[in-house]
Short mmCIF file of C-alpha atoms in Angstrom, two decimals:
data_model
loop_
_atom_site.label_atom_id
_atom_site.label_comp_id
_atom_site.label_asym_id
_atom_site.label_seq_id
_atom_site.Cartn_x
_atom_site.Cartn_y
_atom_site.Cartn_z
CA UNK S 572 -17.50 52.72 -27.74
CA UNK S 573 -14.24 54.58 -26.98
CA UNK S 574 -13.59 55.27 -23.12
CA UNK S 575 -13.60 59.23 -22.90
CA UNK S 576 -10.52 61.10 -20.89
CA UNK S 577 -13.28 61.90 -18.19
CA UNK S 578 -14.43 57.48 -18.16
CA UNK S 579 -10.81 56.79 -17.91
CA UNK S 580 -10.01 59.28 -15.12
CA UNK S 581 -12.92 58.23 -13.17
CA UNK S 582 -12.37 54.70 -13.54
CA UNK S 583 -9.12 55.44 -12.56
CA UNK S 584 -9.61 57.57 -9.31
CA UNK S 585 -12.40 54.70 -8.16
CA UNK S 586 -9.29 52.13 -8.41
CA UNK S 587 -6.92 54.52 -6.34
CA UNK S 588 -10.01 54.82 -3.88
CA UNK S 589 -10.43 51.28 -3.33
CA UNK S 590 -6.09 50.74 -2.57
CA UNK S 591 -4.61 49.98 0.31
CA UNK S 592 -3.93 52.79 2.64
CA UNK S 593 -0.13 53.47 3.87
CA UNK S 594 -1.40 54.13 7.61
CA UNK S 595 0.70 50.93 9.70
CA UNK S 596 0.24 51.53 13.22
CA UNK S 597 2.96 52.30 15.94
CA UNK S 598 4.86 49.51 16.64
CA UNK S 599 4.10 48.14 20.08
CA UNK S 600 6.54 45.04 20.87
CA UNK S 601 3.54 42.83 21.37
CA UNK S 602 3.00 42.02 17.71
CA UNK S 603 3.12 38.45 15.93
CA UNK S 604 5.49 38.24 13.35
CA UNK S 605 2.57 37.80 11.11
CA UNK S 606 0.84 40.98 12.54
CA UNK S 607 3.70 42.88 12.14
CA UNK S 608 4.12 42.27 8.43
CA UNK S 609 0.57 43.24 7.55
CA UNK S 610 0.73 46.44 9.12
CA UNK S 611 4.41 47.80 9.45
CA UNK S 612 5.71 47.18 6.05
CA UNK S 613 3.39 49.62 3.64
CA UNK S 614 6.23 51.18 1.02
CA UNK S 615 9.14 50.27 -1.03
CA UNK S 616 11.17 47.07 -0.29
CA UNK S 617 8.77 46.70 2.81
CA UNK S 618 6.21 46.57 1.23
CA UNK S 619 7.80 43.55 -1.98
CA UNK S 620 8.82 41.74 1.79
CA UNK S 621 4.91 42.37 2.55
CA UNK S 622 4.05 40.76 -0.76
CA UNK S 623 6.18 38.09 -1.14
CA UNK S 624 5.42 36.37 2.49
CA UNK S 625 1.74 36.80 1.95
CA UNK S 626 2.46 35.03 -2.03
CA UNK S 627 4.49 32.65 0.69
CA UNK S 628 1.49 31.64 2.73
CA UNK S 629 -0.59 31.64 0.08
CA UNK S 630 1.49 29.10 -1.61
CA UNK S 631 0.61 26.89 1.08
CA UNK S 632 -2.93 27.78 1.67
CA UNK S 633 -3.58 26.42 -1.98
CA UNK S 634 -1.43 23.23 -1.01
CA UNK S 635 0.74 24.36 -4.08
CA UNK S 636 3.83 22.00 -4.96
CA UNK S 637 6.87 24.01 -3.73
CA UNK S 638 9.82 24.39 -5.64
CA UNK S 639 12.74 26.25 -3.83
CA UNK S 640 15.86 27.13 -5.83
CA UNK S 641 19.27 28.37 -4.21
CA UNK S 642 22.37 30.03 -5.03
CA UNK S 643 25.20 31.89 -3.97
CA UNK S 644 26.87 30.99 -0.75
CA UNK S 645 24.04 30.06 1.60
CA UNK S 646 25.14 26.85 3.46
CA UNK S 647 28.14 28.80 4.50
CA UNK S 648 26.02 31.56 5.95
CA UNK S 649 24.01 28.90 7.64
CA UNK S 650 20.26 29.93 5.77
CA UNK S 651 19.88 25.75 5.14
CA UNK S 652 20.54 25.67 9.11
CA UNK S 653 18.51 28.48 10.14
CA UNK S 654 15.66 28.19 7.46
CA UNK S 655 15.52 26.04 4.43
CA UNK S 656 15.60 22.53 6.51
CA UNK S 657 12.65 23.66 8.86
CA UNK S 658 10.71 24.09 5.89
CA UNK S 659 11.55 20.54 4.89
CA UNK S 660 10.88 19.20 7.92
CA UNK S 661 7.31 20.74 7.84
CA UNK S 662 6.78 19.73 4.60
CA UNK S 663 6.53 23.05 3.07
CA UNK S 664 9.48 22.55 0.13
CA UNK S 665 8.91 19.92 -2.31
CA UNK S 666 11.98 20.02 -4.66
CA UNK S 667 15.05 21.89 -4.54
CA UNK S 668 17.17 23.38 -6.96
CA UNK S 669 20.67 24.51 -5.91
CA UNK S 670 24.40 24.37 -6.62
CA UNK S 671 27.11 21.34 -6.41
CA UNK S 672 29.12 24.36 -4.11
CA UNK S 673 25.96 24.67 -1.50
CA UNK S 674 25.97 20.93 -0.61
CA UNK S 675 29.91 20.56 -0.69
CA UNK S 676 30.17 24.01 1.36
CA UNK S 677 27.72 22.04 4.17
CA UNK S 678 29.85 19.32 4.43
CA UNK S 679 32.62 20.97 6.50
CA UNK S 680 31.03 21.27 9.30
CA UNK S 681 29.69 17.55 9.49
CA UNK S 682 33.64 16.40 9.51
CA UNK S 683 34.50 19.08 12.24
CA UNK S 684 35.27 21.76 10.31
CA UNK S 685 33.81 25.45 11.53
CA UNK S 686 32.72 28.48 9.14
CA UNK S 687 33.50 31.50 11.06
CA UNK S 688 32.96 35.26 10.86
CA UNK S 689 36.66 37.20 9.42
CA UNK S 690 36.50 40.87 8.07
CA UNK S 691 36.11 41.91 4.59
CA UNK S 692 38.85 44.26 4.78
CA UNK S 693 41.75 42.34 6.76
CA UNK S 694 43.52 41.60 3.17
CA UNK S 695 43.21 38.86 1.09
CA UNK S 696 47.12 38.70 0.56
CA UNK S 697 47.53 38.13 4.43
CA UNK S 698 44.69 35.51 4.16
CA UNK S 699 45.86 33.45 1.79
CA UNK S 700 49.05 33.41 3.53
CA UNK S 701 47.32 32.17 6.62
CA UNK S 702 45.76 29.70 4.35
CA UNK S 703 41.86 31.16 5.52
CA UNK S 704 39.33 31.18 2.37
CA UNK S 705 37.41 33.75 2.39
CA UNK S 706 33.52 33.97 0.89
CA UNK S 707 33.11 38.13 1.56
CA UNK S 708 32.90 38.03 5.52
CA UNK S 709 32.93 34.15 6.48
CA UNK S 710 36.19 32.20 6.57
CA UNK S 711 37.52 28.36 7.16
CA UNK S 712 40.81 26.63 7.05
CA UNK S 713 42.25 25.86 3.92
CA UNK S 714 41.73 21.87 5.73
CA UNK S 715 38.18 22.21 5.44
CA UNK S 716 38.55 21.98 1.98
CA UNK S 717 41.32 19.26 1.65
CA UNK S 718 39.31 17.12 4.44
CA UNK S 719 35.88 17.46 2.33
CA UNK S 720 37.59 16.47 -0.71
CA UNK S 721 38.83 13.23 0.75
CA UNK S 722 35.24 12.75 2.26
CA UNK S 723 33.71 13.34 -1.28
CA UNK S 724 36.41 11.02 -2.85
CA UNK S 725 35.71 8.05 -0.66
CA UNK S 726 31.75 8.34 -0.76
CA UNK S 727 32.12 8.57 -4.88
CA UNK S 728 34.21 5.32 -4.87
CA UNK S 729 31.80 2.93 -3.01
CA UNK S 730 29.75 0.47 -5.40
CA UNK S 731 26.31 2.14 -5.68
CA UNK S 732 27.91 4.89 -7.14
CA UNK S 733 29.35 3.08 -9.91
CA UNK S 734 26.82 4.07 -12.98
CA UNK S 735 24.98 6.66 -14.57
CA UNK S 736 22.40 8.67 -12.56
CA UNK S 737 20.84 11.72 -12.89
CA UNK S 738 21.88 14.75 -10.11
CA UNK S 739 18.52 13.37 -7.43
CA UNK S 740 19.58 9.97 -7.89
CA UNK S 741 22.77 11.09 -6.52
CA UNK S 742 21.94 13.58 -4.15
CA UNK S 743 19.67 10.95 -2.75
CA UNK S 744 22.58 8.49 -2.10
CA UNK S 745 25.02 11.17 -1.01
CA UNK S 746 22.30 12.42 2.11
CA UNK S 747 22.08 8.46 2.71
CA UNK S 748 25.78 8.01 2.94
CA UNK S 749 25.84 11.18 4.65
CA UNK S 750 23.27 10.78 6.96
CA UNK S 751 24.83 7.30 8.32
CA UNK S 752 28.03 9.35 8.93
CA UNK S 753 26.53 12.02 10.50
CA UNK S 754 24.93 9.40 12.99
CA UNK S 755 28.79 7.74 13.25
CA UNK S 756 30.41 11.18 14.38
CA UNK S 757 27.11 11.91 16.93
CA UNK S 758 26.48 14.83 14.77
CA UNK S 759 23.67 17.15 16.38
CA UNK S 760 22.22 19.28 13.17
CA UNK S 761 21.83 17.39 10.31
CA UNK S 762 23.30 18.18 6.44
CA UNK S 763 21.00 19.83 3.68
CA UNK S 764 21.62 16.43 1.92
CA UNK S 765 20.64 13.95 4.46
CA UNK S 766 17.79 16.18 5.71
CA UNK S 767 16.40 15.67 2.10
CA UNK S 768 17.58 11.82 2.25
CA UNK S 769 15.03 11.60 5.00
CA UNK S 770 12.20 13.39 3.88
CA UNK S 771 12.29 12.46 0.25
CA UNK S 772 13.18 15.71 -1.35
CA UNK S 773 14.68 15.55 -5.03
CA UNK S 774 17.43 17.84 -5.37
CA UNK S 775 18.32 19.05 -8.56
CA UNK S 776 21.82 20.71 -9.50
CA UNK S 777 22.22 21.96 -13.25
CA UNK S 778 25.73 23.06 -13.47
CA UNK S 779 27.04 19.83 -11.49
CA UNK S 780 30.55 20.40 -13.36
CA UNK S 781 30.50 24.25 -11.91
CA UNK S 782 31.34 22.12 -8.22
CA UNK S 783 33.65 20.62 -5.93
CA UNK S 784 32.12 17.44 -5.53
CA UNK S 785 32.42 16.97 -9.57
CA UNK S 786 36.00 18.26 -9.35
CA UNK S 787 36.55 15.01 -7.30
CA UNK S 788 34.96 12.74 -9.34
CA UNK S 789 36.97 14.38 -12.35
CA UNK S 790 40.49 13.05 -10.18
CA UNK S 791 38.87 9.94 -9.49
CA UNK S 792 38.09 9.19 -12.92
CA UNK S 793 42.06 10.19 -14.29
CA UNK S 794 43.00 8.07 -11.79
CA UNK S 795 41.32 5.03 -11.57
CA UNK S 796 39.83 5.02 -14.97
CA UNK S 797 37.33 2.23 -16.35
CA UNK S 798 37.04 1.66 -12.42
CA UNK S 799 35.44 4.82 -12.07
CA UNK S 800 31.58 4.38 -13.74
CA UNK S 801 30.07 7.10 -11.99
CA UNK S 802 28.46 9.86 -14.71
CA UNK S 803 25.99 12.20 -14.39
CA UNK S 804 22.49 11.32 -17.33
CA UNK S 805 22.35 15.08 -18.33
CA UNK S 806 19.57 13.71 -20.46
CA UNK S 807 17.38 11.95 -18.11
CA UNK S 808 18.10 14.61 -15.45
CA UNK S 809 16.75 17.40 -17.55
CA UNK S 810 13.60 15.24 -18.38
CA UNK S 811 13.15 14.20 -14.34
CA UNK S 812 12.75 18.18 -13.57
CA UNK S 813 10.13 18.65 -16.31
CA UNK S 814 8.35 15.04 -15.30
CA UNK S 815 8.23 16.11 -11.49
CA UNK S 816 6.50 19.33 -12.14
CA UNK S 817 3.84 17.44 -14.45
CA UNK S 818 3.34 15.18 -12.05
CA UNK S 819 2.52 17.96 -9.31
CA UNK S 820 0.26 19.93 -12.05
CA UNK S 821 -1.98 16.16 -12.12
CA UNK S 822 -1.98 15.27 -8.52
CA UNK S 823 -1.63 17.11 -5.15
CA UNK S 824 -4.09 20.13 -5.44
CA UNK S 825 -2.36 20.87 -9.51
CA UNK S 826 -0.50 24.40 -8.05
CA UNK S 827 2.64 25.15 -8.28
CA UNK S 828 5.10 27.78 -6.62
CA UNK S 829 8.55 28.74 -7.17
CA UNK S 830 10.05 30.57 -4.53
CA UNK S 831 13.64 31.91 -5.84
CA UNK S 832 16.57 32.58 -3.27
CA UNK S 833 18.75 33.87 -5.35
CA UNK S 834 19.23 33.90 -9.44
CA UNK S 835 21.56 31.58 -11.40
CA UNK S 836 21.58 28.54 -12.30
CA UNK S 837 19.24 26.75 -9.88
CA UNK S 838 16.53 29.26 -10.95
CA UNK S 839 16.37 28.65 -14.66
CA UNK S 840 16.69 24.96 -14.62
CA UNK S 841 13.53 24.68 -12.65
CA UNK S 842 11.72 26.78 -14.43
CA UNK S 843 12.77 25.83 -17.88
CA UNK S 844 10.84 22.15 -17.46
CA UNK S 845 7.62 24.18 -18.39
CA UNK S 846 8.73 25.33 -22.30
CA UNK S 847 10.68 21.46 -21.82
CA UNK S 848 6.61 20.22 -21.89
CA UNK S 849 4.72 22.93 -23.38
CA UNK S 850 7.40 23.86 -26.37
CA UNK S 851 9.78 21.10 -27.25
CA UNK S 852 7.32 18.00 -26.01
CA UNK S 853 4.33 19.43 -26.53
CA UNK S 854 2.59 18.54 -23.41
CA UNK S 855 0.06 21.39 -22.26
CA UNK S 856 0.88 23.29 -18.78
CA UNK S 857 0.28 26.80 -17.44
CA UNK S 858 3.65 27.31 -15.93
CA UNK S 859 4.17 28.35 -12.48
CA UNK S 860 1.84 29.97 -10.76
CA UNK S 861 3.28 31.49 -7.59
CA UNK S 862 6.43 33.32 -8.29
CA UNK S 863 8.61 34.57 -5.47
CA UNK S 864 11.81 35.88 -5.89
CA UNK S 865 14.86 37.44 -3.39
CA UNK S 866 17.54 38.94 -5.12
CA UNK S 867 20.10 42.35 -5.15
CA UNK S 868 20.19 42.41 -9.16
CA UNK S 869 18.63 44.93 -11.53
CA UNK S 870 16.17 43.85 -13.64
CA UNK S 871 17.45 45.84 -16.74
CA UNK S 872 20.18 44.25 -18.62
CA UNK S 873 18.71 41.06 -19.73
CA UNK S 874 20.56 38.43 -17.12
CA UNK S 875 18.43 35.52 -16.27
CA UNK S 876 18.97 35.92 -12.66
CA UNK S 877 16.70 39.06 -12.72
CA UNK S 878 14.01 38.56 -15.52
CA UNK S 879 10.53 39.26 -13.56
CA UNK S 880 7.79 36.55 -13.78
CA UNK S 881 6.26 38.46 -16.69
CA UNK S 882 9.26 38.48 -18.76
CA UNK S 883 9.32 34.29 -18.02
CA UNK S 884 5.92 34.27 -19.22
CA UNK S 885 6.76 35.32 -22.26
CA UNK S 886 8.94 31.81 -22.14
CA UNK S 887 6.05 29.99 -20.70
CA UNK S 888 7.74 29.37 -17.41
CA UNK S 889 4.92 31.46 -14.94
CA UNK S 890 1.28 31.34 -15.49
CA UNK S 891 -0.81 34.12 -16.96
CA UNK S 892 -2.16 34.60 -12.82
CA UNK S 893 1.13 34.71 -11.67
CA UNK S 894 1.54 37.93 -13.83
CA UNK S 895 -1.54 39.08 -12.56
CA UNK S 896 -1.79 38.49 -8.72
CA UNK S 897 1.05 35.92 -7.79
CA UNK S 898 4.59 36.89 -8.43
CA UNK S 899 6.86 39.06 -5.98
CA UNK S 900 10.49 40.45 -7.26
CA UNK S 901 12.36 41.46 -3.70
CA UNK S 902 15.28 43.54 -4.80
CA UNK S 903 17.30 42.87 -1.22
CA UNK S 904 19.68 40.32 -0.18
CA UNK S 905 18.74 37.16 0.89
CA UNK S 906 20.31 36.88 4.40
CA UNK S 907 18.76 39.43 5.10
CA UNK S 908 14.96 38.66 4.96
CA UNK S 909 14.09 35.32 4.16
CA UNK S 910 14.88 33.75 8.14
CA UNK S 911 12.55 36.63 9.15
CA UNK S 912 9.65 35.30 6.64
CA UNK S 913 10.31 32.12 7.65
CA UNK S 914 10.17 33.08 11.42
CA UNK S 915 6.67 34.30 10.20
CA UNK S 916 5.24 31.51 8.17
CA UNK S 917 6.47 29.17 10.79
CA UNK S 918 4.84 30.85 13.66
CA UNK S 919 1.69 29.68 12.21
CA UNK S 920 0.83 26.32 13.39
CA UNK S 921 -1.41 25.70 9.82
CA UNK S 922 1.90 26.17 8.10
CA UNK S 923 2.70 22.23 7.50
CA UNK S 924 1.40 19.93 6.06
CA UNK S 925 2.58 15.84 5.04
CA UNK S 926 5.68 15.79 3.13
CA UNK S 927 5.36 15.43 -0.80
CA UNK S 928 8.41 12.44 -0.49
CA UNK S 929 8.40 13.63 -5.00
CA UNK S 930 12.01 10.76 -4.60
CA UNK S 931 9.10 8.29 -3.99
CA UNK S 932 7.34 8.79 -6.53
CA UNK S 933 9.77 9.97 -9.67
CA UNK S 934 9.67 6.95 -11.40
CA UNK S 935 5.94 7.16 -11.39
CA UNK S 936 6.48 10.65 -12.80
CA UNK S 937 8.95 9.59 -15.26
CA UNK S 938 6.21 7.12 -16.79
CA UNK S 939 3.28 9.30 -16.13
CA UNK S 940 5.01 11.96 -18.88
CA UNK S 941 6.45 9.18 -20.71
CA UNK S 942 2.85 7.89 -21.47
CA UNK S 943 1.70 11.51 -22.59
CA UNK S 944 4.40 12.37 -25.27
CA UNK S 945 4.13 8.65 -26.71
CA UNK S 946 0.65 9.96 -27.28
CA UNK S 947 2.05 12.83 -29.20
CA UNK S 948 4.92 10.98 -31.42
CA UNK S 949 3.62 10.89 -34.73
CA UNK S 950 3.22 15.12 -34.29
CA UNK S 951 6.51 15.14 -32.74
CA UNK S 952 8.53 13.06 -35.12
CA UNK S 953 7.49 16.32 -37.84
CA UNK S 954 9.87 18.46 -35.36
CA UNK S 955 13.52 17.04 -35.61
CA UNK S 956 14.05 17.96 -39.29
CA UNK S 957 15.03 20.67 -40.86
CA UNK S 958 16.88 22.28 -43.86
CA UNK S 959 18.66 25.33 -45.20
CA UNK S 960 16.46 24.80 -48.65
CA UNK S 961 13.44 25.56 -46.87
CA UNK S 962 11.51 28.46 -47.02
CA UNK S 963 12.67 31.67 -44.90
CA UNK S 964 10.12 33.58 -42.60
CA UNK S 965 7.69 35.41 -44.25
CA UNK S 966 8.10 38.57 -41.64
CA UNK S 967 4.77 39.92 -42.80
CA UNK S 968 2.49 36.80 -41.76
CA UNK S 969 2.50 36.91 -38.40
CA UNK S 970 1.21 34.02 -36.58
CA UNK S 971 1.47 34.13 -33.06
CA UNK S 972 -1.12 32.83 -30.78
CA UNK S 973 -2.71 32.82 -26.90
CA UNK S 974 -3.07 29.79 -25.70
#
């Protein structure tokens, strides 16, 4: 039977009655970070911060697989110093998606080099004359760069960087390089690349070319020539990120979370290994199912950087409960919340747990998903054809489907 206005309106007004009430109480001094969240931060962008710390905790509370992606300039603001290695070192991230720019930006300062505050408005004219580059208010010498690229150069000429890899296979051997330098020069804070050297954290980077560690194997290769065998498997390394997350879905405690710093790149590359199984392999999965998300764009122009969870479940990336109850879209900037959510998660001592080491295990992975599309060959085999003669799209037969 139909709902009548008068059902709909009551069912309605017994919902309303049973929300949340907007009544924090007065701020005192005295309150955990944790305290303070649940009871200060009731509207508005408070209240997506609210949201997205508790979707945070939860994350861990479920012992979900973590997946953190990262762009824009954050190793030269210092949020891999201040926040993203902490969570490593706890255990909390499992993978990490970023950009070739992020790790070569957090070299400078292991050779010496510092990233210091400059104003915006000083004039870009006088600072290029001064030879300062300038990322909106941070600066560094001109040197940093020039020294980082000789760094990068000789690491990408020893031996065990003389085949084809995929970008954690190299990311891996840069943070061990890197972290035996680091020890060299007495260096007190460790990299974002040998931090995940040590604690066995895959990272990812899907625009490798879109970097200045690339741009120096590009010179090495012009220059030294059939020398030079270093190449990134573009292949193999879009295969790892969708064998990594099956892998997590059939061990661990089968959750997964994505928490999003950012947009770009990083963010779509780890969550396109879902439709990778589900659409193009045809190996079941739910998709994510803890979305979290920080980022200034609006989410009305179509850029990938801002679709919300339920727009990526359209693509199969989220699950149908992170729609529902587990997805958070923080329209703010970064730098400007996430070291006070971390301050928060981390001020709980249940907030760590035994490192995932996914490096470890990727081969496993690798064959794990191997072994389930060989299962599916013969069905696959059907999908790499196709001609113009066939049939168009009958646009009255509509055959979608749930799964």
């Amino acid at each position: 039977m139909a709902k009548t206005p008068s059902n709909s309106k009551k069912n309605l007004r017994s919902h309303y009655s049973g929300a949340r009430k907007a009544d924090p109480r007065p701020i005192t001094g005295k309150e955990s970070p944790t305290e303070l969240l649940e009871h200060a931060f009731s509207a508005y962008v408070g209240r997506q911060e609210r949201t997205a710390f508790e979707l945070m905790r939860r994350s861990m509370e479920v012992d979900a697989s973590i997946f953190l992606t990262l762009s824009g300039a954050m190793t030269p603001a210092g949020l891999h110093q201040s926040c993203i290695i902490p969570l490593i070192e706890k255990g909390i991230i499992s993978a990490l998606t970023t950009t070739g720019a992020n790790l070569y930006h957090d070299a400078h300062r292991i050779i010496g080099h510092a990233i210091r505050e400059v104003n915006p408005n000083a004039g870009d004219l006088q600072y290029r004359l001064a030879r300062i580059i300038r990322i909106y208010d941070l600066g560094f010498w001109e040197e940093a760069l020039l020294d980082t690229d000789r760094l990068f150069s000789a690491l990408l000429r020893r031996p065990e960087f003389q085949r084809k890899m995929t970008t954690p296979e190299f990311h891996y051997l840069l943070g061990k390089n890197i972290q035996a330098i680091e020890k060299q020069l007495g260096v007190k804070q460790p990299s974002l690349l040998s931090t995940c050297y040590k604690y066995g954290v895959p990272i990812f980077v899907g625009a490798v070319q879109d970097g200045s560690i690339f741009l120096n194997a590009v010179k090495l290769k012009r220059l030294l020539g059939a020398e030079f065998k270093f190449e990134i498997d573009i292949n193999d390394d879009v295969y790892w990120m969708s064998a990594i997350q099956h892998y997590c879905r059939h061990h661990f405690s089968n959750k997964m979370a994505i928490w999003i710093l950012g947009g770009g790149v990083p963010k779509n590359y780890t969550l396109q290994g879902e439709p990778l199984l589900d659409q193009i392999l045809g190996v079941p999965t739910d998709g994510f199912d803890i979305d979290v998300q920080f980022c200034v764009d609006p989410v009305d122009n179509g850029a990938l950087s801002s679709c919300p969870a339920g727009e990526g479940h359209t693509w199969g990336k989220v699950s149908m409960e992170a729609v529902e109850a587990g997805s958070m879209y923080v329209h703010t900037d970064v730098t400007a919340v996430f070291p006070w959510l971390t301050h928060a998660l981390l001020s709980d001592t249940k907030m760590k747990r035994k490192p995932r080491r996914l490096m470890d295990v990727m081969q496993e992975a690798v064959a794990f998903l191997d072994k389930d599309v060989q299962k599916r060959r013969k069905s696959l085999m059907k999908t790499i054809d196709w001609s113009p003669d066939e049939p168009k799209p009958n646009p009255d037969e509509h055959n979608a489907y749930v799964r």
